[in-house]
Short mmCIF file of C-alpha atoms in Angstrom, two decimals:
data_model
loop_
_atom_site.label_atom_id
_atom_site.label_comp_id
_atom_site.label_asym_id
_atom_site.label_seq_id
_atom_site.Cartn_x
_atom_site.Cartn_y
_atom_site.Cartn_z
CA MET M 815 25.10 -43.01 6.31
CA SER M 816 23.28 -42.78 2.98
CA ALA M 817 23.80 -39.84 0.63
CA ASN M 818 20.13 -38.84 1.04
CA LEU M 819 20.50 -38.72 4.82
CA LYS M 820 23.68 -36.65 4.50
CA TRP M 821 21.91 -34.06 2.37
CA LYS M 822 19.07 -33.85 4.88
CA ALA M 823 21.56 -33.37 7.72
CA LEU M 824 23.36 -30.63 5.76
CA PHE M 825 20.04 -28.89 5.12
CA ILE M 826 19.22 -28.90 8.84
CA ALA M 827 22.71 -27.60 9.64
CA ALA M 828 22.22 -24.79 7.11
CA VAL M 829 18.88 -23.85 8.71
CA ILE M 830 20.55 -23.74 12.14
CA LEU M 831 23.39 -21.58 10.78
CA ILE M 832 20.93 -19.14 9.14
CA CYS M 833 19.01 -18.89 12.43
CA ILE M 834 22.17 -18.17 14.41
CA VAL M 835 23.19 -15.44 11.95
CA GLY M 836 19.71 -13.95 12.25
CA LEU M 837 19.94 -13.89 16.04
CA VAL M 838 23.52 -12.70 16.67
CA GLY M 839 24.74 -11.59 13.25
CA ILE M 840 27.90 -12.65 11.46
CA PRO M 841 30.54 -12.97 14.21
CA ASN M 842 33.67 -10.85 14.08
CA THR M 843 37.07 -12.02 15.25
CA PRO M 844 37.34 -11.95 18.15
CA THR M 845 33.70 -12.02 19.18
CA SER M 846 32.89 -11.28 22.78
CA LEU M 847 29.90 -12.72 24.59
CA SER M 848 28.68 -9.22 25.43
CA ALA M 849 28.73 -8.25 21.74
CA MET M 850 26.64 -11.32 20.87
CA LYS M 851 24.15 -10.45 23.61
CA SER M 852 23.96 -6.88 22.30
CA ASN M 853 23.32 -8.13 18.76
CA PHE M 854 20.61 -10.46 20.03
CA SER M 855 18.85 -7.69 21.96
CA ASP M 856 19.04 -5.38 18.93
CA ARG M 857 17.47 -7.95 16.61
CA ILE M 858 14.59 -9.00 18.86
CA LYS M 859 12.26 -5.99 19.01
CA LEU M 860 10.18 -5.71 22.15
CA GLY M 861 6.64 -4.44 22.34
CA LEU M 862 5.21 -1.71 24.51
CA ASP M 863 4.44 -4.02 27.41
CA LEU M 864 8.04 -5.30 27.54
CA GLN M 865 10.23 -2.26 26.91
CA GLY M 866 7.87 0.42 28.20
CA GLY M 867 6.38 3.33 26.30
CA THR M 868 3.12 5.18 25.80
CA HIS M 869 -0.36 3.92 25.00
CA LEU M 870 -2.89 6.42 23.62
CA ILE M 871 -6.48 6.13 22.47
CA LEU M 872 -7.67 9.00 20.29
CA GLN M 873 -11.11 9.87 19.03
CA VAL M 874 -11.38 11.61 15.67
CA GLN M 875 -14.08 14.27 15.59
CA VAL M 876 -15.47 13.14 12.24
CA GLN M 877 -18.48 15.45 12.53
CA GLU M 878 -16.13 18.37 11.91
CA ALA M 879 -15.36 16.98 8.46
CA VAL M 880 -19.08 16.66 7.72
CA SER M 881 -19.62 20.26 8.86
CA GLN M 882 -16.70 21.39 6.72
CA GLU M 883 -18.24 19.68 3.69
CA THR M 884 -21.48 21.56 4.33
CA ASP M 885 -19.61 24.88 4.56
CA GLN M 886 -17.94 24.26 1.21
CA VAL M 887 -21.22 23.24 -0.44
CA LEU M 888 -22.85 26.39 0.94
CA ASP M 889 -20.10 28.54 -0.56
CA HIS M 890 -20.22 26.76 -3.93
CA LEU M 891 -24.01 26.94 -3.99
CA LYS M 892 -23.89 30.73 -3.63
CA THR M 893 -21.51 30.91 -6.58
CA GLN M 894 -23.72 28.68 -8.72
CA PHE M 895 -26.86 30.69 -7.90
CA GLN M 896 -25.06 33.93 -8.78
CA ASP M 897 -23.87 32.49 -12.10
CA LYS M 898 -27.40 31.35 -12.98
CA ALA M 899 -29.01 34.56 -11.64
CA VAL M 900 -31.18 32.65 -9.17
CA ARG M 901 -32.82 35.10 -6.76
CA TYR M 902 -33.31 34.22 -3.09
CA ASP M 903 -33.64 36.04 0.21
CA GLU M 904 -31.32 33.96 2.37
CA LEU M 905 -28.94 31.02 2.07
CA ARG M 906 -27.64 29.70 5.37
CA LYS M 907 -26.43 26.62 7.16
CA LEU M 908 -29.03 25.09 9.49
CA SER M 909 -26.89 22.27 10.88
CA ASP M 910 -23.85 20.16 10.03
CA THR M 911 -25.92 18.33 7.41
CA GLN M 912 -28.53 20.84 6.23
CA VAL M 913 -28.63 24.09 4.22
CA LEU M 914 -31.72 26.35 3.97
CA VAL M 915 -32.53 28.41 0.89
CA HIS M 916 -35.21 30.94 1.83
CA ASN M 917 -37.72 32.43 -0.60
CA ILE M 918 -36.54 31.43 -4.08
CA ALA M 919 -38.40 33.14 -6.91
CA PRO M 920 -41.14 30.68 -8.02
CA GLU M 921 -40.20 30.89 -11.72
CA GLN M 922 -36.59 29.94 -10.80
CA ALA M 923 -37.38 26.98 -8.55
CA GLY M 924 -36.75 24.53 -11.39
CA THR M 925 -33.37 26.09 -12.14
CA ALA M 926 -32.39 25.82 -8.48
CA ARG M 927 -33.42 22.16 -8.38
CA ASN M 928 -31.39 21.44 -11.52
CA ILE M 929 -28.32 23.10 -10.04
CA VAL M 930 -28.55 20.95 -6.93
CA SER M 931 -29.17 17.70 -8.82
CA ASP M 932 -26.41 18.38 -11.38
CA GLN M 933 -23.71 20.02 -9.26
CA PHE M 934 -24.42 18.48 -5.86
CA PRO M 935 -25.57 14.87 -6.46
CA ASP M 936 -24.81 13.93 -2.84
CA TRP M 937 -27.50 16.30 -1.56
CA ASP M 938 -31.29 15.95 -1.51
CA ILE M 939 -33.50 19.00 -2.06
CA ALA M 940 -37.05 19.26 -0.73
CA PRO M 941 -39.51 22.04 0.17
CA ALA M 942 -38.66 23.60 3.50
CA PRO M 943 -41.25 22.88 6.21
CA GLY M 944 -43.58 25.83 6.76
CA GLU M 945 -42.33 27.81 3.75
CA ALA M 946 -44.08 28.16 0.40
CA SER M 947 -40.97 29.02 -1.61
CA GLY M 948 -38.12 27.81 0.58
CA TYR M 949 -36.02 24.69 0.07
CA LEU M 950 -34.06 22.47 2.43
CA LEU M 951 -30.89 20.74 1.23
CA THR M 952 -29.86 17.66 3.20
CA ILE M 953 -26.68 15.67 2.68
CA LYS M 954 -27.32 12.01 1.88
CA THR M 955 -26.64 9.38 4.53
CA SER M 956 -24.33 7.50 2.18
CA ARG M 957 -22.22 10.63 1.70
CA ILE M 958 -22.00 11.17 5.46
CA SER M 959 -20.78 7.60 5.87
CA ASN M 960 -18.20 8.10 3.11
CA ILE M 961 -16.92 11.34 4.66
CA GLN M 962 -16.64 9.72 8.08
CA GLN M 963 -14.78 6.70 6.69
CA GLN M 964 -12.46 8.85 4.59
CA THR M 965 -11.79 11.05 7.60
CA MET M 966 -10.90 8.02 9.73
CA ASP M 967 -8.67 6.53 7.02
CA GLN M 968 -6.85 9.81 6.44
CA ALA M 969 -6.50 10.48 10.18
CA GLU M 970 -5.00 7.02 10.74
CA GLU M 971 -2.58 7.37 7.83
CA THR M 972 -1.62 10.93 8.83
CA ILE M 973 -0.90 9.97 12.43
CA ARG M 974 1.12 6.97 11.27
CA ARG M 975 3.26 9.12 8.96
CA ARG M 976 3.81 11.71 11.68
CA ILE M 977 4.83 9.10 14.24
CA ASP M 978 7.12 7.40 11.71
CA ALA M 979 8.76 10.76 11.01
CA LEU M 980 9.79 10.87 14.67
CA GLY M 981 11.89 7.74 14.16
CA LEU M 982 10.10 5.65 16.77
CA THR M 983 10.65 1.89 16.81
CA GLU M 984 7.73 -0.26 15.67
CA PRO M 985 4.87 2.09 16.61
CA LEU M 986 1.30 0.85 16.37
CA VAL M 987 -1.41 3.02 14.83
CA ALA M 988 -4.69 1.20 14.14
CA PRO M 989 -8.48 1.54 14.44
CA TYR M 990 -9.83 0.76 17.89
CA GLY M 991 -13.23 0.05 19.37
CA GLN M 992 -16.52 -0.65 17.66
CA GLY M 993 -17.55 2.25 15.45
CA ASP M 994 -16.65 5.02 17.90
CA ASN M 995 -14.13 6.66 15.53
CA GLU M 996 -11.24 5.73 17.81
CA ILE M 997 -7.58 5.09 16.98
CA ILE M 998 -5.06 3.34 19.19
CA VAL M 999 -1.46 4.59 19.20
CA GLU M 1000 1.29 2.63 20.94
CA LEU M 1001 4.84 4.00 21.08
CA PRO M 1002 7.25 1.35 22.41
CA GLY M 1003 10.38 2.74 23.99
CA GLU M 1004 9.33 6.38 23.65
CA GLY M 1005 10.98 8.21 26.52
CA ASP M 1006 9.18 11.48 25.84
CA PRO M 1007 5.51 10.77 25.07
CA ASN M 1008 4.70 14.50 25.21
CA ARG M 1009 6.83 15.02 22.11
CA ALA M 1010 4.79 12.48 20.17
CA LYS M 1011 1.54 13.98 21.46
CA SER M 1012 2.63 17.45 20.40
CA VAL M 1013 3.36 16.25 16.87
CA ILE M 1014 -0.01 14.49 16.66
CA GLN M 1015 -1.78 17.57 17.96
CA ALA M 1016 0.15 19.86 15.63
CA GLY M 1017 -1.21 17.76 12.81
CA GLY M 1018 -4.72 18.91 13.52
CA GLN M 1019 -7.18 20.27 11.04
CA LEU M 1020 -5.55 22.37 8.31
CA GLU M 1021 -7.49 25.19 6.68
CA LEU M 1022 -6.48 28.06 4.39
CA HIS M 1023 -8.66 31.14 4.97
CA LEU M 1024 -8.61 34.55 3.35
CA VAL M 1025 -7.62 37.18 5.94
CA LEU M 1026 -10.23 39.97 5.77
CA ASP M 1027 -8.45 42.56 7.95
CA SER M 1028 -4.83 43.26 7.07
CA THR M 1029 -4.00 44.31 10.64
CA PRO M 1030 -4.23 41.77 13.47
CA TYR M 1031 -5.87 42.70 16.77
CA SER M 1032 -4.39 42.42 20.23
CA SER M 1033 -7.54 40.85 21.68
CA GLU M 1034 -10.89 39.42 20.73
CA ALA M 1035 -12.62 42.47 22.21
CA ALA M 1036 -10.51 44.81 20.09
CA ALA M 1037 -11.43 42.91 16.93
CA MET M 1038 -15.13 43.07 17.77
CA ALA M 1039 -14.92 46.78 18.65
CA ALA M 1040 -13.29 47.56 15.31
CA HIS M 1041 -16.42 46.19 13.59
CA GLY M 1042 -18.97 47.82 15.84
CA GLY M 1043 -19.48 44.68 17.91
CA VAL M 1044 -20.64 42.57 14.94
CA LEU M 1045 -18.29 40.69 12.65
CA PRO M 1046 -18.77 40.98 8.88
CA PRO M 1047 -21.06 38.32 7.32
CA ASN M 1048 -19.46 34.90 6.75
CA SER M 1049 -16.40 35.76 8.83
CA GLN M 1050 -14.86 34.47 12.04
CA LEU M 1051 -12.16 35.30 14.56
CA VAL M 1052 -9.08 33.11 14.76
CA GLN M 1053 -6.37 33.41 17.36
CA GLY M 1054 -2.88 33.56 15.87
CA LYS M 1055 0.55 32.56 17.06
CA SER M 1056 2.72 35.38 18.36
CA SER M 1057 5.16 34.74 15.51
CA ALA M 1058 2.53 35.18 12.78
CA ALA M 1059 4.02 36.95 9.79
CA SER M 1060 2.16 40.23 9.96
CA SER M 1061 2.07 40.72 13.70
CA SER M 1062 3.69 43.98 14.81
CA GLN M 1063 4.19 42.67 18.34
CA PRO M 1064 5.77 39.21 18.08
CA SER M 1065 5.58 38.54 21.82
CA VAL M 1066 1.81 39.15 22.05
CA GLU M 1067 -0.99 36.85 20.92
CA SER M 1068 -3.00 38.27 18.04
CA TRP M 1069 -6.49 37.84 16.63
CA TYR M 1070 -7.38 37.73 12.94
CA VAL M 1071 -10.66 38.25 11.13
CA VAL M 1072 -10.80 35.60 8.38
CA ASP M 1073 -13.33 34.25 5.92
CA ARG M 1074 -15.47 31.56 7.56
CA VAL M 1075 -15.28 29.04 4.70
CA PRO M 1076 -11.75 27.73 3.95
CA VAL M 1077 -10.70 27.64 0.34
CA VAL M 1078 -8.36 24.67 0.93
CA THR M 1079 -8.29 22.05 3.69
CA GLY M 1080 -5.94 19.30 4.78
CA ARG M 1081 -7.73 16.82 2.55
CA ASP M 1082 -6.57 18.84 -0.50
CA LEU M 1083 -2.84 18.92 0.32
CA ARG M 1084 -0.46 16.49 -1.39
CA SER M 1085 3.10 17.50 -0.37
CA ALA M 1086 5.22 20.21 1.25
CA THR M 1087 8.98 20.84 1.33
CA ALA M 1088 11.21 23.33 3.16
CA VAL M 1089 13.43 25.29 0.73
CA ARG M 1090 15.84 28.21 0.98
CA SER M 1091 14.14 31.52 0.37
CA THR M 1092 15.10 33.28 -2.87
CA LYS M 1093 13.84 36.64 -1.58
CA ASN M 1094 14.96 36.62 2.05
CA ILE M 1095 18.56 35.44 2.28
CA GLY M 1096 19.16 33.31 5.34
CA PHE M 1097 15.51 32.32 5.71
CA TYR M 1098 13.43 29.40 4.48
CA ASP M 1099 10.10 29.04 2.68
CA VAL M 1100 7.75 26.07 2.32
CA ASP M 1101 6.72 24.82 -1.13
CA PHE M 1102 3.38 22.97 -1.24
CA THR M 1103 1.36 21.01 -3.81
CA LEU M 1104 -2.42 20.63 -3.94
CA SER M 1105 -4.68 18.02 -5.50
CA THR M 1106 -5.99 18.65 -9.01
CA GLU M 1107 -9.49 19.44 -7.75
CA ALA M 1108 -8.17 21.87 -5.13
CA GLY M 1109 -5.96 23.51 -7.76
CA ARG M 1110 -9.02 24.27 -9.90
CA ARG M 1111 -10.58 26.11 -6.95
CA PHE M 1112 -7.42 27.72 -5.67
CA GLY M 1113 -6.31 29.28 -8.98
CA PRO M 1114 -9.28 31.65 -9.49
CA PHE M 1115 -9.39 32.39 -5.76
CA THR M 1116 -5.77 33.54 -5.54
CA GLU M 1117 -6.04 35.48 -8.80
CA GLN M 1118 -8.94 37.48 -7.38
CA ASN M 1119 -7.15 38.15 -4.08
CA ILE M 1120 -3.61 39.15 -5.11
CA GLY M 1121 -2.05 41.38 -2.47
CA LYS M 1122 -4.21 40.01 0.33
CA GLU M 1123 -3.10 37.70 3.12
CA LEU M 1124 -3.88 34.00 3.25
CA GLY M 1125 -4.16 32.60 6.77
CA ILE M 1126 -2.79 29.09 7.33
CA VAL M 1127 -4.80 27.69 10.24
CA LEU M 1128 -3.71 24.52 12.03
CA GLU M 1129 -5.84 23.13 14.86
CA HIS M 1130 -7.95 26.31 14.83
CA ARG M 1131 -4.89 28.56 15.32
CA LEU M 1132 -3.39 30.80 12.64
CA GLN M 1133 0.24 29.78 12.11
CA THR M 1134 1.24 32.34 9.48
CA ALA M 1135 -0.40 34.74 7.05
CA PRO M 1136 1.66 35.06 3.85
CA VAL M 1137 0.70 37.56 1.15
CA ILE M 1138 -0.73 36.22 -2.11
CA ASN M 1139 1.75 37.51 -4.70
CA GLY M 1140 0.19 35.91 -7.77
CA ARG M 1141 -2.12 33.22 -9.08
CA ILE M 1142 -1.51 29.82 -7.48
CA ASP M 1143 -3.00 26.73 -9.06
CA ASP M 1144 -1.78 23.43 -7.65
CA THR M 1145 1.64 24.58 -6.39
CA GLY M 1146 2.63 27.52 -4.24
CA VAL M 1147 5.07 28.93 -1.69
CA ILE M 1148 4.49 29.88 1.95
CA GLU M 1149 6.75 32.85 2.69
CA GLY M 1150 7.05 33.68 6.36
CA GLN M 1151 10.75 34.33 7.07
CA PHE M 1152 11.06 30.91 8.73
CA GLY M 1153 14.20 29.54 10.27
CA GLU M 1154 15.44 26.20 8.96
CA GLN M 1155 13.99 24.15 11.84
CA GLU M 1156 10.72 26.11 11.80
CA ALA M 1157 10.34 25.57 8.05
CA ASN M 1158 11.13 21.87 8.37
CA ASP M 1159 8.60 21.47 11.18
CA LEU M 1160 5.89 23.26 9.20
CA ALA M 1161 6.72 21.17 6.10
CA LEU M 1162 6.53 18.01 8.21
CA VAL M 1163 3.11 19.02 9.48
CA LEU M 1164 1.88 19.75 5.95
CA ARG M 1165 3.70 16.92 4.18
CA SER M 1166 2.39 14.33 6.59
CA GLY M 1167 -1.08 15.45 5.66
CA ALA M 1168 -2.96 17.50 8.18
CA LEU M 1169 -5.74 15.70 9.95
CA PRO M 1170 -9.11 16.26 8.31
CA ALA M 1171 -10.66 16.72 11.76
CA SER M 1172 -9.44 17.44 15.26
CA ILE M 1173 -8.76 14.68 17.77
CA LYS M 1174 -9.65 14.09 21.40
CA TYR M 1175 -7.56 12.02 23.81
CA LEU M 1176 -9.71 9.42 25.54
CA GLU M 1177 -7.01 7.43 27.29
CA GLU M 1178 -3.32 7.75 28.02
CA ARG M 1179 -1.25 5.09 29.73
CA THR M 1180 2.50 4.95 30.24
CA VAL M 1181 4.36 1.70 30.88
CA GLY M 1182 7.67 2.21 32.66
CA PRO M 1183 10.78 0.28 31.57
CA SER M 1184 11.08 -1.32 35.01
CA LEU M 1185 7.63 -2.87 34.65
CA GLY M 1186 8.58 -4.09 31.18
CA ALA M 1187 11.80 -5.62 32.53
CA ASP M 1188 9.80 -7.38 35.24
CA SER M 1189 7.44 -8.78 32.60
CA ILE M 1190 10.38 -10.05 30.56
CA ARG M 1191 11.95 -11.71 33.59
CA HIS M 1192 8.76 -13.51 34.59
CA GLY M 1193 7.96 -14.47 30.99
CA VAL M 1194 11.42 -15.89 30.38
CA GLN M 1195 11.27 -17.74 33.71
CA ALA M 1196 7.91 -19.28 32.76
CA SER M 1197 9.27 -20.32 29.34
CA ILE M 1198 12.42 -21.90 30.81
CA VAL M 1199 10.54 -23.74 33.56
CA SER M 1200 7.96 -25.10 31.11
CA LEU M 1201 10.72 -26.17 28.72
CA LEU M 1202 12.70 -27.91 31.49
CA VAL M 1203 9.64 -29.73 32.80
CA VAL M 1204 8.75 -30.92 29.31
CA MET M 1205 12.35 -32.05 28.69
CA VAL M 1206 12.45 -34.07 31.91
CA PHE M 1207 9.10 -35.68 31.11
CA MET M 1208 10.14 -36.65 27.58
CA LEU M 1209 13.49 -38.09 28.73
CA VAL M 1210 11.90 -40.10 31.54
CA TYR M 1211 8.88 -41.36 29.61
CA TYR M 1212 10.47 -41.98 26.20
CA ARG M 1213 14.04 -42.64 27.34
CA LEU M 1214 16.65 -42.08 24.62
CA SER M 1215 14.02 -41.13 22.04
CA GLY M 1216 13.03 -38.32 24.41
CA ALA M 1217 16.38 -36.66 23.60
CA ASN M 1218 15.16 -36.52 20.00
CA ALA M 1219 12.10 -34.54 21.11
CA VAL M 1220 14.27 -32.23 23.28
CA LEU M 1221 16.51 -31.38 20.32
CA ALA M 1222 13.44 -30.70 18.16
CA LEU M 1223 11.96 -28.39 20.82
CA VAL M 1224 15.18 -26.40 21.23
CA LEU M 1225 15.52 -26.01 17.46
CA ASN M 1226 11.87 -24.95 17.31
CA LEU M 1227 12.55 -22.07 19.71
CA VAL M 1228 15.70 -21.06 17.82
CA ILE M 1229 13.78 -20.93 14.52
CA LEU M 1230 10.95 -18.98 16.15
CA LEU M 1231 13.26 -16.30 17.58
CA ALA M 1232 15.25 -16.10 14.33
CA ALA M 1233 12.05 -15.60 12.32
CA LEU M 1234 11.02 -12.77 14.66
CA ALA M 1235 14.43 -11.17 14.09
CA TYR M 1236 14.40 -11.57 10.31
CA PHE M 1237 10.82 -10.33 9.84
CA GLY M 1238 11.21 -7.46 12.31
CA ALA M 1239 8.22 -8.76 14.30
CA VAL M 1240 7.62 -7.37 17.77
CA LEU M 1241 7.75 -9.66 20.79
CA THR M 1242 5.08 -8.79 23.35
CA LEU M 1243 4.10 -10.33 26.67
CA PRO M 1244 1.25 -12.27 25.00
CA GLY M 1245 3.88 -13.22 22.42
CA ILE M 1246 5.84 -14.93 25.18
CA ALA M 1247 2.63 -16.79 26.01
CA GLY M 1248 2.59 -17.82 22.34
CA VAL M 1249 6.13 -19.19 22.78
CA ILE M 1250 5.00 -21.26 25.77
CA LEU M 1251 1.99 -22.53 23.81
CA THR M 1252 4.32 -23.44 20.94
CA ILE M 1253 6.33 -25.60 23.34
CA GLY M 1254 3.13 -27.39 24.30
CA MET M 1255 2.15 -27.94 20.65
CA GLY M 1256 5.66 -29.25 19.92
CA VAL M 1257 5.38 -31.78 22.73
CA ASP M 1258 1.93 -32.80 21.49
CA SER M 1259 3.32 -33.53 18.02
CA ASN M 1260 6.18 -35.62 19.38
CA VAL M 1261 3.85 -37.53 21.67
CA LEU M 1262 1.57 -38.39 18.73
CA ILE M 1263 4.52 -39.67 16.69
CA PHE M 1264 6.14 -41.60 19.54
CA GLU M 1265 2.91 -43.30 20.56
CA ARG M 1266 2.32 -44.36 16.96
CA ILE M 1267 5.84 -45.82 16.86
CA ARG M 1268 5.18 -47.68 20.11
CA GLU M 1269 1.99 -49.18 18.68
CA GLU M 1270 3.88 -50.45 15.65
CA LEU M 1271 6.62 -51.92 17.86
CA ARG M 1272 3.98 -53.71 19.97
CA ALA M 1273 2.63 -55.14 16.70
CA SER M 1274 6.08 -56.80 16.27
CA LYS M 1275 7.22 -54.45 13.53
CA ALA M 1276 10.94 -53.92 13.00
CA PRO M 1277 12.28 -50.58 14.33
CA VAL M 1278 12.85 -49.16 10.84
CA SER M 1279 9.33 -50.11 9.73
CA ALA M 1280 7.81 -48.92 13.03
CA VAL M 1281 9.41 -45.48 12.70
CA ASP M 1282 8.34 -45.16 9.07
CA LEU M 1283 4.71 -46.12 9.78
CA GLY M 1284 4.60 -44.07 12.97
CA PHE M 1285 5.53 -40.84 11.17
CA LYS M 1286 3.23 -41.52 8.21
CA ARG M 1287 0.15 -42.28 10.33
CA ALA M 1288 0.69 -39.37 12.74
CA PHE M 1289 1.36 -36.88 9.96
CA LEU M 1290 -2.28 -36.23 8.99
CA THR M 1291 -3.30 -35.72 12.62
CA ILE M 1292 -0.43 -33.27 13.18
CA ILE M 1293 -1.31 -31.34 10.02
CA ASP M 1294 -4.97 -31.17 11.06
CA THR M 1295 -4.24 -29.78 14.54
CA HIS M 1296 -1.70 -27.26 13.23
CA VAL M 1297 -3.86 -26.00 10.35
CA THR M 1298 -6.88 -25.36 12.58
CA THR M 1299 -4.74 -23.51 15.14
CA VAL M 1300 -2.95 -21.47 12.44
CA VAL M 1301 -6.30 -20.44 10.92
CA SER M 1302 -7.55 -19.29 14.35
CA ALA M 1303 -4.31 -17.38 14.96
CA MET M 1304 -4.51 -15.72 11.55
CA PHE M 1305 -7.95 -14.33 12.38
CA LEU M 1306 -6.52 -12.98 15.64
CA GLY M 1307 -3.72 -11.34 13.67
CA LEU M 1308 -6.10 -9.82 11.10
CA PHE M 1309 -8.66 -8.40 13.50
CA GLY M 1310 -6.66 -8.01 16.71
CA THR M 1311 -4.43 -5.10 17.68
CA GLY M 1312 -1.27 -4.71 19.70
CA PRO M 1313 -0.64 -7.58 22.13
CA VAL M 1314 -3.30 -9.81 20.56
CA ARG M 1315 -1.60 -9.54 17.19
CA GLY M 1316 1.77 -10.20 18.83
CA PHE M 1317 0.40 -13.43 20.30
CA ALA M 1318 -1.00 -14.49 16.92
CA ILE M 1319 2.23 -13.79 15.00
CA THR M 1320 4.37 -15.65 17.52
CA LEU M 1321 2.01 -18.62 17.56
CA VAL M 1322 1.82 -18.92 13.76
CA ILE M 1323 5.61 -18.78 13.37
CA GLY M 1324 6.03 -21.29 16.20
CA LEU M 1325 3.54 -23.73 14.68
CA LEU M 1326 5.17 -23.58 11.24
CA ALA M 1327 8.57 -24.13 12.85
CA ASN M 1328 7.12 -27.03 14.83
CA LEU M 1329 5.98 -28.79 11.65
CA PHE M 1330 9.55 -28.63 10.38
CA THR M 1331 11.18 -29.81 13.61
CA SER M 1332 8.72 -32.47 14.75
CA VAL M 1333 8.15 -34.07 11.34
CA TYR M 1334 11.34 -33.44 9.37
CA VAL M 1335 14.14 -32.94 11.89
CA SER M 1336 12.89 -35.61 14.29
CA ARG M 1337 12.60 -38.10 11.42
CA VAL M 1338 16.16 -37.39 10.28
CA ILE M 1339 17.44 -37.96 13.84
CA PHE M 1340 15.58 -41.30 14.01
CA ASP M 1341 16.93 -42.36 10.60
CA TRP M 1342 20.47 -41.40 11.64
CA HIS M 1343 20.12 -43.37 14.88
CA LEU M 1344 18.65 -46.43 13.14
CA ALA M 1345 21.46 -46.39 10.56
CA ARG M 1346 23.99 -46.70 13.41
CA MET M 1347 22.05 -49.42 15.30
CA PRO M 1348 22.68 -53.13 14.83
CA ARG M 1349 19.80 -54.72 12.92
CA GLU M 1350 18.69 -56.83 15.91
CA ALA M 1351 18.87 -54.00 18.48
CA GLU M 1352 15.71 -52.52 20.02
CA LEU M 1353 14.64 -48.90 19.68
CA SER M 1354 14.77 -46.98 22.97
CA ILE M 1355 11.32 -45.45 23.20
#
């Protein structure tokens, strides 16, 4: 055997060794068969359809974010008009995208227009229909699109962080559908899907509102009665948790009168951490950090409202109402006499970034582990049967050279599974179909090479020359078929989700492994066999 052939054989042996380590780990002494099986099962991660779990489709209510933007613009517009002494009769929200300014003084119309164009460039201002001195502000379509896209991006990222914080294995969080603001969430192996749903729901829309009444009310009717049946202007009622900080009856639900426009929302929050309270020994507080823009708004607001309560509203429910003890710019503390777990949970909700809009569950499907086990059994059976049939065909049709193809196919599967283990890829039921398709592509490559070799032998070429020409002339065809299939699979991986992506990943890895085994490994086996053959002997093919 030549030195070049020895180095090639050592390289193949090293690849096989690396694959075995990837599949079963570095063996201990002694190593039991059960331990190797356990290592193999730990390294090959199974998808939702194989190990069971929960499949959810959520719809983000992006219109809430648009409405929230309009509320904030309305509030800022009032402040700007007051600063510039612009007189008007009424300033109110007409819809989620429109604000009406009624009866502006004619001599101040130009000032009002300048304020809108300078301070609110994403809004158009035009005369209100049917009014001589009224103006209608309408948010631009481009801004609506940006808000909706930002809301979807933040919702997806927030849900992903929240699910990851639960420690789930290989969860899937990705956009779903065609422009319907939907997100797909798959939780493989999650035995308690309600826990994941509760965390996602707890991460609903975050808003910080000024509490207008220091005393909570026992019912909505009591709150309305306290104000003569009509709430104060620009206020709203929010139901609070029974454990809200200022509630005198912890076991009873309470109602709070809060400012309608939030001063800070989930889009403004950057981080939150549970810390030991310096004022209440044995309890915990939550430190939080805001964005720079939110800090510029929050500082003057808190300075003007020292001593008042700030309601922290998650998913339209008041969680706690700490007292504003001083000016807060971009960092602050939520003091609510929390226990350690309660503080950590609240920090998790805030730190993960509250959803910029609420969510609606459109679909929920649970796959039981028994169904997944049945899918694995049938998939493995199909793979083994297809592999055995292919092996028998290659051995019968190509005789001893067929053993070369069998070895290449087995090594192809070993490399494929090892790559899945090393990269942490998830094997799904369509992924098993990708494995079966890889077997077919591997056979196709060997058939191309073997038929080329046969043609050269029929042309009275020597075995060494026939093998060399057969591999060279089949190489371009093999590359062409593999490249086109890999490109197609890459598009499936880029634009597909869940099982489709699993199929694409498995197929791409299998095709790359097949190029190595069918072209390189198979050639080395032929060269090794020819080096041991007498010069006048015929090649068994």
